[in-house]
Each structure stands twice: as structure tokens, then as C-alpha cells.
Amino acid sequence: MKTYLRVLLLLFFCPAWSLGQGMVSESAVKAAFIYNFIKFVEWPANTLPTGHIRLCLVGHDDKLQVAIEQMVGKEAQGRILEIANVQRSDLPGNCQVLVISSNEDRVAEILRMVGEAPKLTISDAADFIDDHGMIGLNSVDHKVQFDINVNSARRAHLKISAQLLKLARRVVQ
Amino acid sequence: MRRLLSLPIRYKLMLLAGFVLTGAMLSVISFSIFNEYHERRYAIEERAGMIGGVLAANVMSAVLFSDASDASKTLHSLINVPDIRAARIMTSVGNTLATYTTSRHEFSPPDWAMPARFEIRVPIMSENAKIGTLFLVVSNASLWQALRTNAQRTTVLMALLMLLALAAASKVGRYITDPIEILAKTARHISSTRNYQLRVTNYADDELGHLIDDFNTMLEEIELRDTQLETNIEQRTVQLRQAKEQAETANRAKSEFLSRMSHELRTPLNSILGFSQVMAGDPALDEDHRDSTNEIFKAGRHLLELVNEVLDLAKIESGRLQLSMETVPLEDVVMECFALIEPLAIKRNLNIERPNMSHMAVRADRIRLKEALLNLISNAVKYNRDHGHIRLSIESRLEHRLRIVVSDSGHGIPEDKLDDIFLPFNRLNAEFSDIEGTGIGLTITRRLIETMGGTVGVHSVVDKGSSFWIELPASTVDEVTQPEQVKKRLHARPGLQCTVLYVEDNPANVKLMVRIFRSLPYIQLITANTPEIGLQLARANPPALVMLDINLPGMDGYELLGRIRAESWGKNLPAIAISANAMQCDIERGNSAGFEAYLTKPVDLNQLNDTLVGLLDPGSMATEEMT
């Protein structure tokens, strides 16, 4: 609960998500975005387990991992958020959200392995959506923004809410 | 309130209708405005709430991702909703994410007196958690505009309705007031003209109609009663006139009877009196016959007095008594009365007291006052005891009146009888005594004095005496007309026995003259009430002197004197005219006709005295002061 409040505080004290003030780290903002993305995505029927949504983190980004772990236990789509650290070998694995850190060098291979399984793919790697990733995070001048590849999501039978789409910097159909 | 009460009923009705309608109108308008305000307010709130809900859903993601530009863009879609003047999105921690305004002052505090705008808050929710609040400022302008229009329309409509209703009230009021007005007008007209034949036309069957019907019925009854009353009055008037005529006829018959009786009685009585005196004067008559003749004379005289007084009383009671009111000096009248009474008083050894009465006078008829006073004084003499006294006194009373009191030392009258003595023929048993009287002297006295505006009264103590008084309005004596104080009377000369004939038809004058001559025992007065009797008496026993009234029945004094002068015994007979005709031409005519003297009524005692003395005994005229 404490974590939740803190995240909310983080969210509302930085109206423009300007990180220049150095109050909140870029990783924390990214973790909050990732958590919020889950709310605007609709999975195919019966693909979500009851009770929880599992988020799998691929690659080694300790800062992001720490930030995401802050979100554990929060609710999204009426389910508790869980986190699991997975290796490339385990893919595609039993998780509904796949976050790939930017220091993972085989992004395209990972995405190929996931294929058209109903998993929301998020990464802060450059040109992620052009590699058929679904939501790509990037920060320009310490401001976190995101791009969406609707096509990739459609192929995985995921629907991304128009509310999220209108906030995206770039949308690939 | 008084002005209101005096308004015509029609205006009162209209006022009432106006008040009720205004009240109703105000209530309806207020209710309608109140209702409409709430309905419209609710509608605006509902619409704003719906818009707010949609907006909140739409900005939810922007709030989550703190995307101010997207939030602003979404808020700007409100530009198509003119009711919503401003909007603001606040995050849960109190930061403003985005604002939207149509003008600068939209967030000024609301005006509660005339709330032009209100605020609604819509929560922004995500996953059942409140992540922010959407504030909307909603304008009431359209609401107020609509209310104003509505109120104006309603007011105009209500005013029109009110005018219609007032017109209707006026019309209906006429149905009520018109009959009342007609009724009131008719009632006023009737009360001023007393014309009870008017009727009010009735055209309604309501309460007013019944009122008019009842009013008409009442009028009919009054008219009927009036007619009956008039008939009654006419009948009564006829009856009264008949009764009056009967009474007048009866009264005329009575008067005629009285005057005829008096004439019929007095004519033979005068003969009896005259001839009995003539007989008594015959020196050849012996003593017994002389006494009998005197008795006949006394009885006759009493009878004549009675007849005269009854006639007097009848005259007074029928109001035919004629009075000549003048200032009468008391001294004169009292002196004359006592001069007449003195011989009788002396005979009974009565002591007479009287005060100085000079300058005292009353307003009365001289002859009638003398008659009344003489009556009281002669009563005082008659009903006194021998060696008693008579006192006359004058008292000043209230209201400028004088009271002449005649007191005697007689037997007095018991108090319970005092009221009866003024009734006619009530002599308190004196009729059984030897005192002569008619029994109506006091009645006549009282009637005479009352007719002259005075009063008569009595005070009496048994065994001590009685005081009778006459009260009359006082008057002042004119010094110039006051007669001389010197009193004369015929010198009593034994041996001179003469007869004087007096022809006079008026019984009061005769009576007075008889009294006057009672104090002259050496002159025998023979009276006659008609010229014919006078002539007969004179032929039978020629008198030494005649006194003739001028206005005599059948033949006047001048003609009578002519007849007397034609007789052998009458050629040089002294004659005195005694008449009420006091004009200078009358006196001259009398002197030229052959009268030795002409005396005017009322006869002055001194003048008569002097004339008699001068004519009867020119050589031995003597004067002396009267005591």
C-alpha cells in the first residue's frame, strides 16, 4: 500500500513527467508507464489467468527491475501484478506481459520466439516497434514517451485502447 | 377603512375579486417559476453531469500518464457546450493538470443572491480508484433567461385573465347591485315623496328578488293602510263635525234660553221692583203695608241679583264677557267700594282698617275689578261678627304682582271646606241663616279675576276670621290721570226725600248703581231695564231726576228723553246721560239734546256725586272729606 501511494505521489507531483527536477528516476517513470499500459490492453478471452497478471522481465536492467518490483501487488484489470525474471531459453514462458530491457542485444530474436502468442511486449530499446514490438518506451530530454505498433498487437490478438493510442508519440498501424 | 366601507358594493366586489386574483396570480407565477427553476436546474445539472462523465472517462488516460496537452485538448471539446463556462482537472494530490475557460473571470466566487453559475465535480476513476477530479463551472444564464421569458409570458397572460375576471366581477356585481340600487332609489323616492303607489320591478328569483317582492308587499300593505286610515279619518271628521254642530246648536240654544230667560225674568222683576218702590213712597200707605211692600222690594231685588249673577256667570263661562283692560289705581277702586259698604259697616259697628294705597295700581277692567272687590268686602261685612273689624292690605308679590287682601274677624271657614266656597251655590249652610246672598258671588269673583289674568285665594282660621285675596299684575299710576283725592258725598238732609229713575239695560251697571245709591239713603233709586218700563214708572210716580243710558234696546236715550220732555211732568226734569260713548261729539250731542249732564262710563263716583248734588239741591252743595 505504501508503494502504491508513493507511485501515485510520483505520478501527481510531476504533471508533465519532467524529470529535470531529479525527484523521480527515469526507471521509476518507466515502471509506472508499464503498469499503466496494462490497464489499456485487452487480452483475448480466457488468455488471462484468474487472480493475477504475470509480468516477465528479460535482460539485465537492475534499475528498471527495482522500479518494476515496486509495482508488485498492485491491481490491474482486476488482477494482482506478479513479476518473474526469465531467461531467453525459457521463452515464450507463462507470462502475459513481457518487458525487454534495452541492454538485451537479441531483441528481434526474442520477439520472433514470442511470435503471435498473446503477450504484451514492452521495451525501452531503440526502434523496438519497428522490430514488431508492441510498445516502445523512449525518453527525450528526460521526458518519457511511448510509441505503439498496433499491427503487432493485432497479430497477437491484443486490443490496445484508443485512449492509450491518442497519448502515443507514434503509432504504427 | 371608512373610505373602503363607503365604497359602492360593486366596487367592493371588484376589489375582492382583484385581491383574490392578484393573490392567485402571484401564487401561480411563483409556483411556476419555482417549478421551472428546479426542473431546468435539474436538467442542466443532469446534462453537465453527463458531459462531465464522458469528459472524465476521456481524460482518464491523460491523467494517468499526466499528459497535460491531451487533457487540455479534451477539455477544449467543451467549446461546443455553451452552458459550461469553465473546466479544470485536478489530480488527487491537488495539482491542476489542465484548465479550460471561456473568459477570465469564470472562477470568481458564485453570487448567491442571483447564482449565475454553479459548479459540479466529477471524479476521474481508473480501476475503481479515484485518480483526479473534473470541475465544471456551469452557467445559469440560459436558465434565468428562460425563467424571465416565462415570467413575462405568465404575467401578461395573468394580467389579461385578471382584466377578464374583473370585467366578469363587474358584470356579476351589476346583477347584485343593480336591484339593490333600484330598491334604494325607490325607497329614497318614497320616503321623500310619500308616494306609496310606486313598485319595484322584479326580474330575478334569487334572494334579492325575494327582497324586492317583500318590499313591494310592504308597500301594498302601507298603501292599503293609508287608504283605510284616510277613510277612517274622513269618517271621524264627519262624526266630529256633526258632534261639533250638535254641541254648537245646543250651546246656541242654551245661550238663547239664558238671554231670553233673563230678559223674560228681568222685565217683570223690574216692574215689581219699580212699583213696589213707588208704593213704598206713597205717604198714604200705612205702616203694615209699607213693611209688606218693602219685603216685596227686598225679595224682588234679591231675585234680580240672582238672575243677573247667573247671567253673568253664564256670560263668563261662555267667554262672551268683554273686558277693557286698563291701569286701575287701587286707591280709587277701594275708596269707591268702601263708600258703598260704609253704611252697612257702620250699622254693624265694624272697624275698618286700610293702608295708604296712593301710587299703587293694577292692570284690570275697572268695573269688573270693582265688582270683585266689592264682593269680597261685602262678604267681609256680611259674614263678620258685630263689633268686629275689616282690614284691607296690599302685598307686593313675585313677578311684579300685587295682592289685595281683605281680612275679616268672622267665624272662619274650616279648612276642608275652603275648596268648596268658590263653587256655585255653595254657601256653607249660610242659606239657613238670615244673611242675604246668592251663593255665586265668589264663583263670579274668581272667574272674573282669572279672566283678567289674576288669581283669587283664601286663608282662614276657624273662630278667628278669613282672608280673601285677589292677585293681579301691577301697573304704574300715571300722575296726570290720577283723579282728585277730594271725596264728596251728598249731604244727608232729613226731610229731603226724592226719587231718581235709572234706565239701563246692562245688569252690571244697574247693580253698581244700586250699590252706589245704597249709601244715599235719602234718595230712592228706581231702576228700569227698558225704556218702556222706565216711562211707565215715571208716569206712575214722576221722579226728581232721570239717569238714562244712551244705547237702550228698542229706543235710544235721546228718543226716551224726547218722550219724557213731551210729558207734563218731564218738561223741566233734570236728566243725566250715562253712556260708554265718550267721544267729544257724543258729549256735545247729549248736551244739545237737552241733557243737563253727560257722564261717561265707567262712572266716576265723585263726578256723579257732584252732578247729583248740583242738580237735586243747587243751593246746598256741601263738601266734606271722606274718612
mmCIF file of N, CA and C in Angstrom, chain B residues 331-332 335-336 339 354 358 366 482-490 604-611 621-627:
data_model
loop_
_atom_site.group_PDB
_atom_site.id
_atom_site.type_symbol
_atom_site.label_atom_id
_atom_site.label_comp_id
_atom_site.label_asym_id
_atom_site.label_seq_id
_atom_site.Cartn_x
_atom_site.Cartn_y
_atom_site.Cartn_z
ATOM 1 N N GLU B 331 -106.345 102.980 44.913
ATOM 2 C CA GLU B 331 -106.958 103.919 45.857
ATOM 3 C C GLU B 331 -108.415 104.216 45.464
ATOM 4 N N ASP B 332 -108.621 104.566 44.174
ATOM 5 C CA ASP B 332 -109.944 104.911 43.663
ATOM 6 C C ASP B 332 -110.949 103.801 43.906
ATOM 7 N N MET B 335 -111.650 103.042 47.532
ATOM 8 C CA MET B 335 -112.478 104.111 48.108
ATOM 9 C C MET B 335 -113.934 103.959 47.701
ATOM 10 N N GLU B 336 -114.133 103.732 46.407
ATOM 11 C CA GLU B 336 -115.499 103.597 45.903
ATOM 12 C C GLU B 336 -116.221 102.439 46.577
ATOM 13 N N ALA B 339 -116.974 103.294 50.129
ATOM 14 C CA ALA B 339 -118.057 104.279 50.183
ATOM 15 C C ALA B 339 -119.418 103.597 50.115
ATOM 16 N N ARG B 354 -107.479 100.362 56.555
ATOM 17 C CA ARG B 354 -106.925 100.229 55.192
ATOM 18 C C ARG B 354 -105.680 101.087 55.083
ATOM 19 N N SER B 358 -101.854 105.096 47.668
ATOM 20 C CA SER B 358 -101.563 106.004 46.558
ATOM 21 C C SER B 358 -100.381 105.465 45.757
ATOM 22 N N ARG B 366 -111.789 98.021 35.050
ATOM 23 C CA ARG B 366 -112.133 98.800 36.240
ATOM 24 C C ARG B 366 -113.444 98.328 36.882
ATOM 25 N N GLN B 482 -104.332 110.656 37.538
ATOM 26 C CA GLN B 482 -104.822 110.295 38.882
ATOM 27 C C GLN B 482 -105.925 111.260 39.320
ATOM 28 N N PRO B 483 -107.045 110.697 39.647
ATOM 29 C CA PRO B 483 -108.138 111.619 39.987
ATOM 30 C C PRO B 483 -107.897 112.354 41.302
ATOM 31 N N GLU B 484 -108.691 113.349 41.484
ATOM 32 C CA GLU B 484 -108.556 114.157 42.710
ATOM 33 C C GLU B 484 -108.846 113.331 43.946
ATOM 34 N N GLN B 485 -108.132 113.692 45.016
ATOM 35 C CA GLN B 485 -108.280 112.926 46.230
ATOM 36 C C GLN B 485 -109.473 113.404 47.065
ATOM 37 N N VAL B 486 -110.026 114.481 46.613
ATOM 38 C CA VAL B 486 -111.138 115.026 47.411
ATOM 39 C C VAL B 486 -112.408 114.223 47.151
ATOM 40 N N LYS B 487 -112.981 113.720 48.190
ATOM 41 C CA LYS B 487 -114.193 112.916 48.058
ATOM 42 C C LYS B 487 -115.390 113.688 48.591
ATOM 43 N N LYS B 488 -116.428 113.567 47.870
ATOM 44 C CA LYS B 488 -117.635 114.278 48.296
ATOM 45 C C LYS B 488 -118.783 113.299 48.387
ATOM 46 N N ARG B 489 -119.722 113.646 49.139
ATOM 47 C CA ARG B 489 -120.957 112.860 49.131
ATOM 48 C C ARG B 489 -122.137 113.779 49.479
ATOM 49 N N LEU B 490 -123.246 113.216 49.136
ATOM 50 C CA LEU B 490 -124.416 114.047 49.371
ATOM 51 C C LEU B 490 -124.585 114.329 50.875
ATOM 52 N N ASP B 604 -117.505 107.900 37.318
ATOM 53 C CA ASP B 604 -116.675 108.319 38.441
ATOM 54 C C ASP B 604 -117.599 108.756 39.578
ATOM 55 N N LEU B 605 -117.337 108.129 40.706
ATOM 56 C CA LEU B 605 -118.243 108.315 41.833
ATOM 57 C C LEU B 605 -118.336 109.781 42.262
ATOM 58 N N ASN B 606 -117.181 110.430 42.303
ATOM 59 C CA ASN B 606 -117.152 111.825 42.751
ATOM 60 C C ASN B 606 -117.918 112.729 41.787
ATOM 61 N N GLN B 607 -117.668 112.411 40.471
ATOM 62 C CA GLN B 607 -118.341 113.233 39.458
ATOM 63 C C GLN B 607 -119.861 113.070 39.550
ATOM 64 N N LEU B 608 -120.251 111.776 39.751
ATOM 65 C CA LEU B 608 -121.685 111.501 39.879
ATOM 66 C C LEU B 608 -122.261 112.226 41.101
ATOM 67 N N ASN B 609 -121.481 112.133 42.177
ATOM 68 C CA ASN B 609 -121.878 112.783 43.421
ATOM 69 C C ASN B 609 -122.124 114.277 43.208
ATOM 70 N N ASP B 610 -121.122 114.901 42.593
ATOM 71 C CA ASP B 610 -121.220 116.348 42.381
ATOM 72 C C ASP B 610 -122.402 116.689 41.487
ATOM 73 N N THR B 611 -122.547 115.896 40.425
ATOM 74 C CA THR B 611 -123.628 116.182 39.483
ATOM 75 C C THR B 611 -124.991 116.053 40.161
ATOM 76 N N MET B 621 -125.032 122.773 48.276
ATOM 77 C CA MET B 621 -123.937 121.849 47.955
ATOM 78 C C MET B 621 -122.890 121.888 49.052
ATOM 79 N N ALA B 622 -122.633 120.744 49.597
ATOM 80 C CA ALA B 622 -121.656 120.703 50.691
ATOM 81 C C ALA B 622 -120.570 119.682 50.369
ATOM 82 N N THR B 623 -119.440 120.044 50.770
ATOM 83 C CA THR B 623 -118.331 119.073 50.570
ATOM 84 C C THR B 623 -117.710 118.758 51.894
ATOM 85 N N GLU B 624 -117.279 117.579 52.011
ATOM 86 C CA GLU B 624 -116.526 117.216 53.214
ATOM 87 C C GLU B 624 -115.585 116.059 52.882
ATOM 88 N N GLU B 625 -114.575 115.997 53.618
ATOM 89 C CA GLU B 625 -113.602 114.927 53.400
ATOM 90 C C GLU B 625 -114.188 113.594 53.833
ATOM 91 N N MET B 626 -113.962 112.648 53.057
ATOM 92 C CA MET B 626 -114.406 111.297 53.429
ATOM 93 C C MET B 626 -113.399 110.683 54.372
ATOM 94 N N THR B 627 -113.885 109.944 55.338
ATOM 95 C CA THR B 627 -112.957 109.304 56.260
ATOM 96 C C THR B 627 -112.643 107.913 55.778
#
